[in-house]
PDB file of C-alpha atoms in Angstrom:
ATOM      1  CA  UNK A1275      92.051 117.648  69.301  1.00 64.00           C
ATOM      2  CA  UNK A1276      89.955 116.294  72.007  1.00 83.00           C
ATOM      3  CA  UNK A1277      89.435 117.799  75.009  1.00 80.00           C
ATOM      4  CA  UNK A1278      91.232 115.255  77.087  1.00 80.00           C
ATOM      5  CA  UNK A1279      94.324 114.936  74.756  1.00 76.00           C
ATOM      6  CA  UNK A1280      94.192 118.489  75.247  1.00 81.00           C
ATOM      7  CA  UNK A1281      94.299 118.386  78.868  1.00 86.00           C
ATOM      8  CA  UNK A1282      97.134 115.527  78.515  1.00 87.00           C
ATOM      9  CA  UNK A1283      99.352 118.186  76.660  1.00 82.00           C
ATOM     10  CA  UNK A1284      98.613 120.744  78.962  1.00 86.00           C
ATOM     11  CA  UNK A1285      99.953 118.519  82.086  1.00 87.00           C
ATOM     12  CA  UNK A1286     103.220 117.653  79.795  1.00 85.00           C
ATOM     13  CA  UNK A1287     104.064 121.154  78.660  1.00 83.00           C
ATOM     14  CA  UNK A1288     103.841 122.698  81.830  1.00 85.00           C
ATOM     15  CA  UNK A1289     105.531 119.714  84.266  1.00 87.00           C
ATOM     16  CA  UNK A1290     109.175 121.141  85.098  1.00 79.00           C
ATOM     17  CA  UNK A1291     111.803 118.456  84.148  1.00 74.00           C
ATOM     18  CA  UNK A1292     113.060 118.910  87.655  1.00 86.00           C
ATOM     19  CA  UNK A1293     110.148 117.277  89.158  1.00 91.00           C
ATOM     20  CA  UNK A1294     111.901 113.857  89.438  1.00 94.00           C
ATOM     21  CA  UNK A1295     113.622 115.487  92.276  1.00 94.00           C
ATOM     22  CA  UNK A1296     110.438 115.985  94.074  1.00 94.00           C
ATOM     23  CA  UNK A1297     109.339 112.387  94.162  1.00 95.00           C
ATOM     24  CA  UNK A1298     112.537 110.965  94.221  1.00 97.00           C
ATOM     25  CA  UNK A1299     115.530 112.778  95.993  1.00 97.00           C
ATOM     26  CA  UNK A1300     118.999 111.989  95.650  1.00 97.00           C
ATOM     27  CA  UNK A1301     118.721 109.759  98.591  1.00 98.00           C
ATOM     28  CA  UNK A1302     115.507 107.746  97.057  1.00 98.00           C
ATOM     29  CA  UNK A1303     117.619 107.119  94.035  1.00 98.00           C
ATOM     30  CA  UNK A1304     120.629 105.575  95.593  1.00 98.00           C
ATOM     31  CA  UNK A1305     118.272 103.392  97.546  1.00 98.00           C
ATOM     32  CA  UNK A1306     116.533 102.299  94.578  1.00 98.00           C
ATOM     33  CA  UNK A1307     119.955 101.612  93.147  1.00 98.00           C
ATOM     34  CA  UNK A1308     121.428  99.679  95.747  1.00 98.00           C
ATOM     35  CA  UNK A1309     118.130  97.672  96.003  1.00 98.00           C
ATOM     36  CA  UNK A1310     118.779  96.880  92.498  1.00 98.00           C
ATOM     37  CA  UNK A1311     121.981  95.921  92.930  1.00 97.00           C
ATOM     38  CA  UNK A1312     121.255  93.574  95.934  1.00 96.00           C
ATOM     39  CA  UNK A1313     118.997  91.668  94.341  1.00 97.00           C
ATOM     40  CA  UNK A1314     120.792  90.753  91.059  1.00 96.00           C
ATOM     41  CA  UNK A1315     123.334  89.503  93.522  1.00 94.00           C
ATOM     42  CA  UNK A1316     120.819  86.655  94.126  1.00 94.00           C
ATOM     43  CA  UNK A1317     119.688  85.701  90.357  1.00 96.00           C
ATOM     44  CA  UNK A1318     120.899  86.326  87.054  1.00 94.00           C
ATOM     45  CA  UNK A1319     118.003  88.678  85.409  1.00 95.00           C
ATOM     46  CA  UNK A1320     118.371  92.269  85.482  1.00 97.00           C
ATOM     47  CA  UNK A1321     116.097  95.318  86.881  1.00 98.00           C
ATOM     48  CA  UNK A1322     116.047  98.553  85.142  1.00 98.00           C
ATOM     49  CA  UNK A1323     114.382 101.822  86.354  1.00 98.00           C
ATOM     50  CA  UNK A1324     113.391 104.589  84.112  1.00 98.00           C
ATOM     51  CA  UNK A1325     111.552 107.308  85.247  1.00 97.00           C
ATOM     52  CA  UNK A1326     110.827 110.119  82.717  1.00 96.00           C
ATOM     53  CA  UNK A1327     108.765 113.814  83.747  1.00 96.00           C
ATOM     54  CA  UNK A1328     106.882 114.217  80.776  1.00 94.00           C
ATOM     55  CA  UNK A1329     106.699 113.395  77.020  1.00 94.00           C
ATOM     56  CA  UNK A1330     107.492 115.697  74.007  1.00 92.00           C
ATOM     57  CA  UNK A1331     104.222 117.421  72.642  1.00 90.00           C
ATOM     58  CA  UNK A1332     104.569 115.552  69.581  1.00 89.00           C
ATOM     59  CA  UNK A1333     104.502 112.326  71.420  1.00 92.00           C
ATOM     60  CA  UNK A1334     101.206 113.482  72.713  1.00 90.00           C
ATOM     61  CA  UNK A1335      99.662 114.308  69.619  1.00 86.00           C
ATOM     62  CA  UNK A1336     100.739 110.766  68.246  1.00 90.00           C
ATOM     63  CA  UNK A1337      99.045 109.607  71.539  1.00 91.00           C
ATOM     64  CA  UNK A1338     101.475 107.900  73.296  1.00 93.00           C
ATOM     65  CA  UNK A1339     100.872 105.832  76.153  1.00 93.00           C
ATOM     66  CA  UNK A1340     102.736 105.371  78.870  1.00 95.00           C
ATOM     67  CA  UNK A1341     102.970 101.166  77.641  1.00 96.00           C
ATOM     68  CA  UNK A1342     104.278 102.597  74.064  1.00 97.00           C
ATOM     69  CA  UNK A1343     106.882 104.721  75.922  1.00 97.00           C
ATOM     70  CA  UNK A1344     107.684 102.132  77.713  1.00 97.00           C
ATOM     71  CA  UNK A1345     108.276  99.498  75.150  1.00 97.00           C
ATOM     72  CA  UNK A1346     110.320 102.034  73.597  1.00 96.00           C
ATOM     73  CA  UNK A1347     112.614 102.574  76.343  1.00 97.00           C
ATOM     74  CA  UNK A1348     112.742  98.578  76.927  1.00 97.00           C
ATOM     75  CA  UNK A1349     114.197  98.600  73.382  1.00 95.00           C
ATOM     76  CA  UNK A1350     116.547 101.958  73.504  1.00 96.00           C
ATOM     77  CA  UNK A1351     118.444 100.645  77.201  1.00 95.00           C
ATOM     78  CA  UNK A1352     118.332  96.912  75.617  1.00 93.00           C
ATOM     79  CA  UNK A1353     116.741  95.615  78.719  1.00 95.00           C
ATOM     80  CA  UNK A1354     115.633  93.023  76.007  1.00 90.00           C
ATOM     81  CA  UNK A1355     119.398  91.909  75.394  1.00 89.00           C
ATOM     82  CA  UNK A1356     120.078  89.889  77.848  1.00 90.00           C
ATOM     83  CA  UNK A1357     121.852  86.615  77.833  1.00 88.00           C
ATOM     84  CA  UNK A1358     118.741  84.922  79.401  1.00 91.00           C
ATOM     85  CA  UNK A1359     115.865  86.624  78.103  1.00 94.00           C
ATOM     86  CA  UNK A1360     114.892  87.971  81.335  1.00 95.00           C
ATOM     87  CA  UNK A1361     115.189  91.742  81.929  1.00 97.00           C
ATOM     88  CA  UNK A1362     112.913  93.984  83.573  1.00 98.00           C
ATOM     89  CA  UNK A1363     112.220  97.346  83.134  1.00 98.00           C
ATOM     90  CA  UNK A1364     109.952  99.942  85.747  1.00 98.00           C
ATOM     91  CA  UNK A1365     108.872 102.811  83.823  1.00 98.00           C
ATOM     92  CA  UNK A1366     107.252 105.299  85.574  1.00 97.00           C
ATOM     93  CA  UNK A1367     105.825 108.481  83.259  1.00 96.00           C
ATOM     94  CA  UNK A1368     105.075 111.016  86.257  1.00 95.00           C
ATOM     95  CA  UNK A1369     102.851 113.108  83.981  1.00 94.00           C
ATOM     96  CA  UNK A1370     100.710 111.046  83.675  1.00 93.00           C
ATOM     97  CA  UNK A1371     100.565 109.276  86.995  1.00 91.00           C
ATOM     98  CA  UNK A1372     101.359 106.177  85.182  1.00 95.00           C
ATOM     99  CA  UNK A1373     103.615 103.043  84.975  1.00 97.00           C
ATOM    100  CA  UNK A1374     104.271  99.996  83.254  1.00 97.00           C
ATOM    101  CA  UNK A1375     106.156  96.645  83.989  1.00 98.00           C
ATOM    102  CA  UNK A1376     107.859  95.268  81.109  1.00 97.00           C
ATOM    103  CA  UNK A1377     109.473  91.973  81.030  1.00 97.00           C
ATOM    104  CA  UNK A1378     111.889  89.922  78.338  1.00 97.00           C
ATOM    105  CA  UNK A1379     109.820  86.261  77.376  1.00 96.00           C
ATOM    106  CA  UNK A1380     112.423  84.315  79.755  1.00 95.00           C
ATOM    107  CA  UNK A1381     110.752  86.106  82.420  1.00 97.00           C
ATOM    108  CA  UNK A1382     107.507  86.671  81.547  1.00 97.00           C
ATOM    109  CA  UNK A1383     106.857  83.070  80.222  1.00 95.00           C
ATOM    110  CA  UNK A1384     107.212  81.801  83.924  1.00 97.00           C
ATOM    111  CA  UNK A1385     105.485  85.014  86.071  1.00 97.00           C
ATOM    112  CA  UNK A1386     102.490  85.889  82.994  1.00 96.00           C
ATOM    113  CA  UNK A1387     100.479  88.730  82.522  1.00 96.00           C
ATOM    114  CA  UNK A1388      98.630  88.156  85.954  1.00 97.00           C
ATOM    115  CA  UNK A1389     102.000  88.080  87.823  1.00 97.00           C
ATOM    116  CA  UNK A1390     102.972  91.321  86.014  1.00 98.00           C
ATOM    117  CA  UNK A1391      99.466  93.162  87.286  1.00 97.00           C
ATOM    118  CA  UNK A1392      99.300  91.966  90.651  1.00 98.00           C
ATOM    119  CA  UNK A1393     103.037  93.483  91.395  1.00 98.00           C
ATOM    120  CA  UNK A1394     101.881  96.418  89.491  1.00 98.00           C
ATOM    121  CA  UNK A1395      98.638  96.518  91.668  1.00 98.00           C
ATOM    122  CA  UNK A1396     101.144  96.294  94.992  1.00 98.00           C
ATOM    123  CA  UNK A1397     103.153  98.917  93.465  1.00 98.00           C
ATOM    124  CA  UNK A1398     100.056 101.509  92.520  1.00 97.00           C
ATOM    125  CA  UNK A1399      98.696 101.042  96.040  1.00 97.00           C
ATOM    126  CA  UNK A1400     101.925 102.956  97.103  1.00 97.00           C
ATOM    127  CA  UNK A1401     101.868 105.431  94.500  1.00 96.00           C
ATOM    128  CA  UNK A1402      98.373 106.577  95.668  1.00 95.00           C
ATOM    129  CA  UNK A1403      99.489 107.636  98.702  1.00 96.00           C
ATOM    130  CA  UNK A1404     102.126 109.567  97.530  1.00 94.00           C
ATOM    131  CA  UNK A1405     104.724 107.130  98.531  1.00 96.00           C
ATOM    132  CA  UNK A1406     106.750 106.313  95.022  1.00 96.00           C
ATOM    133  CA  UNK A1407     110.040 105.316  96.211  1.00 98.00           C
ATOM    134  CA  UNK A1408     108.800 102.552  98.787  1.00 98.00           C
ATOM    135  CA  UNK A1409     106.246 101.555  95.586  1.00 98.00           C
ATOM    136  CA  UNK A1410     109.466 100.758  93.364  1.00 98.00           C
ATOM    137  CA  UNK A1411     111.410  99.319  96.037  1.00 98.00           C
ATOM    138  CA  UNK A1412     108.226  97.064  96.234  1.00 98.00           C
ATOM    139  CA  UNK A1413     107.987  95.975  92.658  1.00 98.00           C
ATOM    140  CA  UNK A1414     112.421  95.206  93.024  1.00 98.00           C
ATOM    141  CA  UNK A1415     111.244  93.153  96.091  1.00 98.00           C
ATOM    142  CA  UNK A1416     108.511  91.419  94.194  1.00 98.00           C
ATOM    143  CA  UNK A1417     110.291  90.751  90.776  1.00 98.00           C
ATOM    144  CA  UNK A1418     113.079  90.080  92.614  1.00 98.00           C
ATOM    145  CA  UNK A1419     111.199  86.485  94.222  1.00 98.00           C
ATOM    146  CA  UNK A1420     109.872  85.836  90.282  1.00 98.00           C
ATOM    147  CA  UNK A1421     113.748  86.014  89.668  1.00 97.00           C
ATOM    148  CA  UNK A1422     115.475  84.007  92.669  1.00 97.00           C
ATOM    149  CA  UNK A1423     112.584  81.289  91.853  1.00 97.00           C
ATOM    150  CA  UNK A1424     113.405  81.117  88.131  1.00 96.00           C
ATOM    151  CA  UNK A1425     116.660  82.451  87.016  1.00 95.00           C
ATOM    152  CA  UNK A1426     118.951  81.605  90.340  1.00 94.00           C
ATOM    153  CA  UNK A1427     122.135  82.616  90.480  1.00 90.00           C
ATOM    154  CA  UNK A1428     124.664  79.745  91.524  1.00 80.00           C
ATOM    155  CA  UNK A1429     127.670  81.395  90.429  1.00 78.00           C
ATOM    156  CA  UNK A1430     128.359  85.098  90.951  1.00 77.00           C
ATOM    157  CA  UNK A1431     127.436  86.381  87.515  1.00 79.00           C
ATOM    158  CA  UNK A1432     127.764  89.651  85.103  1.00 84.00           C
ATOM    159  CA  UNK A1433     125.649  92.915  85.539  1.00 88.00           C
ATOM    160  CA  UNK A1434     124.458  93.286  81.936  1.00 90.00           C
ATOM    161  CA  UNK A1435     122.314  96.697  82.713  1.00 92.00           C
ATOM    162  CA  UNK A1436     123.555  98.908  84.920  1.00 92.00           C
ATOM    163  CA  UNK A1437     121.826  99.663  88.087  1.00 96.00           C
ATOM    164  CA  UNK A1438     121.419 102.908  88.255  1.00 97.00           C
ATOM    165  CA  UNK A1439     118.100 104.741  88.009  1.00 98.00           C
ATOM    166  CA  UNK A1440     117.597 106.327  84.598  1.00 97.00           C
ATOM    167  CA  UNK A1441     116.367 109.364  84.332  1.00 96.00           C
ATOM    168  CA  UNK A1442     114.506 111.295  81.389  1.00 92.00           C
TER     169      UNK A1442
END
């Protein structure tokens, strides 16, 4: 094992699962929620936030990004399944000081890989000083205008995903 997969594990096993609470209190949560929920009055995609401590010690052996994780958790909450092809999903690993933007093809076809980095270059710019709830509200605001201009909503429609932070 190298020495910086072995460093990697070292920062998973010893991060309490409780540390969520530290960078994102009750309080943060419900505002992240109702930020969620505000917006997908205004368009018909749908935002989903996962934010998970720390992977399973097997996962880092494997060597599991933060992008696999996340494409995993796209598929396990079916942000992919909705009716337009154009859910969201913020994964934040806090581990590993690392996130990921994922996007269904409805959405993505329109805002493109450069779209996708220059929220998530917004967003870091936040995290780096310590500042992770305003970062996520950020990246809602921001997908949020790829959304309105693309996938209006012109009829009040259904919440596919709920809106509700997920937790790991």
């Amino acid at each position: 094992m190298s020495f910086r997969r072995l460093k990697r594990l070292m920062k998973h096993l010893f991060i309490w699962p409780g540390i969520v609470k530290q960078y994102f209190p009750k309080e943060s949560m419900q505002r992240i929620e109702n930020a969620i929920a505000l917006s997908e009055r205004t368009h018909f995609g749908e935002i989903c936030f996962v934010v998970e401590s720390n992977l399973h010690a097997f996962d880092i052996v494997r060597k599991v990004s933060a992008k696999k994780r996340a494409i995993e958790i796209f598929s396990k909450f079916h942000v992919w399944d909705t009716a337009q092809n154009n859910g969201v999903l913020i994964y934040l690993l806090l581990a590993d000081h690392d996130f990921e933007i994922l996007a269904d093809r409805g959405i993505h076809h329109h805002v493109g890989n450069e779209g996708w980095e220059q929220i998530s270059r917004e967003m870091e710019k936040h995290f780096k000083r310590g500042d992770f709830e305003l970062g996520v509200l950020h990246g809602i605001a921001k997908i949020t205008e790829h959304l309105d201009r693309h996938f209006p909503a012109e009829t009040k429609n259904a919440n596919e995903l709920s809106n509700a932070p997920i937790v790991i």
